[in-house]
Amino acid sequence: MDEAVPRADAIAIADGRILAVGTKGEIEALAGPDTRRIDGKGGSLLPGFIESHMHLFSGAAELEDLHLGGVKGFEALKTAVTDYAARNPDAPFLMAQLADYAILSEKERVTRHHLDAILPDRPFAMSAADHHTVWANTAALEAAGLLQGKALGPGNEIVMGEDGLAIGELRESEAFGPVVALTGKERAELGLRTGGEPDPAPTPQERAADRAILKQGLKFAARHGITSIHNMDGNLYTLELLAEIEAEGALDLRVKVPFHFKNFMQPQALDKASRMAATYKSDWLSSGFVKMFYDGVLDGWTAVMVEPYADKPDWRGEPLFSPERFKELAIEIDRRGLQIAVHAIGDGAVRAVLDGYEAAREANGARDSRHRIEHIEVTTPADIPRFADLGVVASMQPPHPPGAMDFPLEPTISVIGRDRWPYSYAWRSLKEAGAQICFASDWPVADISVLRGIKAAVMRRKWADDLEDQSFTLMEAIEGYTAKGAHAGFADDRLGRLVPGYLADFVLLDGNIEAIAPEAIDTLAVSMTVCGGKVSHEADSTSG
């Protein structure tokens, strides 16, 4: 990723930084008697992967849940759930992840009655892969106090049946929050669900348990070559736990944690965001940005669209913030010198967020803010050039387009509608218009594997022959997971490239990523991950 020296044979590391990059002979001459030598055995050495959008705490807490990725049809779902229940006979609440919206079929959506037929006498719920919809059985709805419905804020819905009872589909976090609370993992979800702190304060034993969850997540990320994480939910508690892990000498990845501003908060809550930014600002652990959700997701019809949904002609989605309120908040956050990262999936949400960033620039003056929009699953031709004009980072996820990796084409492409396909997941269009694009997985929404993500970016297929090719080249995809991630995190002067003086973050693969066929990129494995000169993952002995 260094334009001046795009390829080299060897690299030297000292004191946590890159000392030199060059030929084997040049680098060997720098070695001393105690130098550790690592033979890459012909594999590719890349800058450490920067995961620009993931959910560390909640993702780590879900590792032991039932995972339903690839499960299709009622009988397959029944087998998976009953087997999991049998393996966990004493669990008070059973939770599954990665359920597809079309897990039963492309036409039939899950209700509590389906889940009751599988597990009638124990509370059970399953989350959609996007974490914006949860389906719960009757026992779970009763335990959470949701069977009779509940008044909710904008953009959230407990879907009700003709009998006046909840049918089991809970849309957005305010609706399914009471269910999540029953899983015993509420502290891990707080940064995402409320942005608040645990109440009552966790006991020392609970803090230790939560640190163990985070350590498991950090180890899982390091296994995939990740050296930096831009966490996309957060609270002060998450930062405190990571600081405790750092004090133990066990924080071997770099983590950025935002203040999560929710729509029920008042502007003075941003004082906490400023305190977090001032307190946590090291290369290992930092804050400095505010995360917000403007809308939901396409498959749940909670994304905000400019024109109505293709399959719901009277519905455009309901924003979590009014455009006017978002502009006011963007101006205030920008005035504080903080970065803003906003989840915006529908083209209506993307436009509203761009309008807010434009208002902030007009009110406060232009600066290198690098405000971000997360996902951008649908946009419009008129808004594509605005990213470059406003200096807005497009944070996008190669695993997300239907058909690109694990997500099926339906129901998403029908929800979007044929007229909007040319502007959906439009990486190439945005890049050619001058946008800075960083890549990520959105784990646990999608597989954390960066190599699978690179393959998805390179192998991206068109939904119709007349659409523009939105795929990336191999080098563009690697850049999206390295140098562009560093840019998005204000670390491009020290991360994202293998350059003398930069921090020593790199990943060694067990093969040559340039020589392997694109469709086989995900057969490569991470041999070693190094962050700040410290080995954070090692698959086997590579010492010479």
mmCIF file of N, CA, C and O in Angstrom, residues 33 165 258 274 315 390 417 473:
data_model
loop_
_atom_site.group_PDB
_atom_site.id
_atom_site.type_symbol
_atom_site.label_atom_id
_atom_site.label_comp_id
_atom_site.label_asym_id
_atom_site.label_seq_id
_atom_site.Cartn_x
_atom_site.Cartn_y
_atom_site.Cartn_z
ATOM 1 N N PRO A 33 21.929 -10.228 17.128
ATOM 2 C CA PRO A 33 21.970 -11.603 17.631
ATOM 3 C C PRO A 33 20.658 -12.055 18.281
ATOM 4 O O PRO A 33 20.376 -13.255 18.317
ATOM 5 N N LEU A 165 -52.679 -9.476 19.675
ATOM 6 C CA LEU A 165 -51.451 -9.927 20.324
ATOM 7 C C LEU A 165 -50.278 -9.808 19.361
ATOM 8 O O LEU A 165 -50.452 -9.844 18.142
ATOM 9 N N PRO A 258 -17.001 4.647 20.134
ATOM 10 C CA PRO A 258 -17.706 5.926 20.067
ATOM 11 C C PRO A 258 -18.584 6.178 21.284
ATOM 12 O O PRO A 258 -18.821 5.289 22.101
ATOM 13 N N SER A 274 -17.554 14.293 24.599
ATOM 14 C CA SER A 274 -16.343 15.114 24.653
ATOM 15 C C SER A 274 -15.398 14.621 25.741
ATOM 16 O O SER A 274 -14.168 14.598 25.548
ATOM 17 N N TRP A 315 -45.263 3.332 1.599
ATOM 18 C CA TRP A 315 -44.379 3.395 2.756
ATOM 19 C C TRP A 315 -42.955 3.758 2.342
ATOM 20 O O TRP A 315 -42.383 3.176 1.432
ATOM 21 N N LEU A 390 -18.140 16.920 0.099
ATOM 22 C CA LEU A 390 -18.209 17.231 1.527
ATOM 23 C C LEU A 390 -17.115 16.530 2.334
ATOM 24 O O LEU A 390 -17.056 16.693 3.559
ATOM 25 N N GLY A 417 -36.291 -2.843 -5.324
ATOM 26 C CA GLY A 417 -36.970 -2.501 -6.571
ATOM 27 C C GLY A 417 -36.000 -2.278 -7.712
ATOM 28 O O GLY A 417 -34.924 -1.703 -7.522
ATOM 29 N N THR A 473 -10.967 -4.040 -7.749
ATOM 30 C CA THR A 473 -9.787 -4.851 -8.040
ATOM 31 C C THR A 473 -9.233 -5.382 -6.716
ATOM 32 O O THR A 473 -9.594 -4.911 -5.629
#
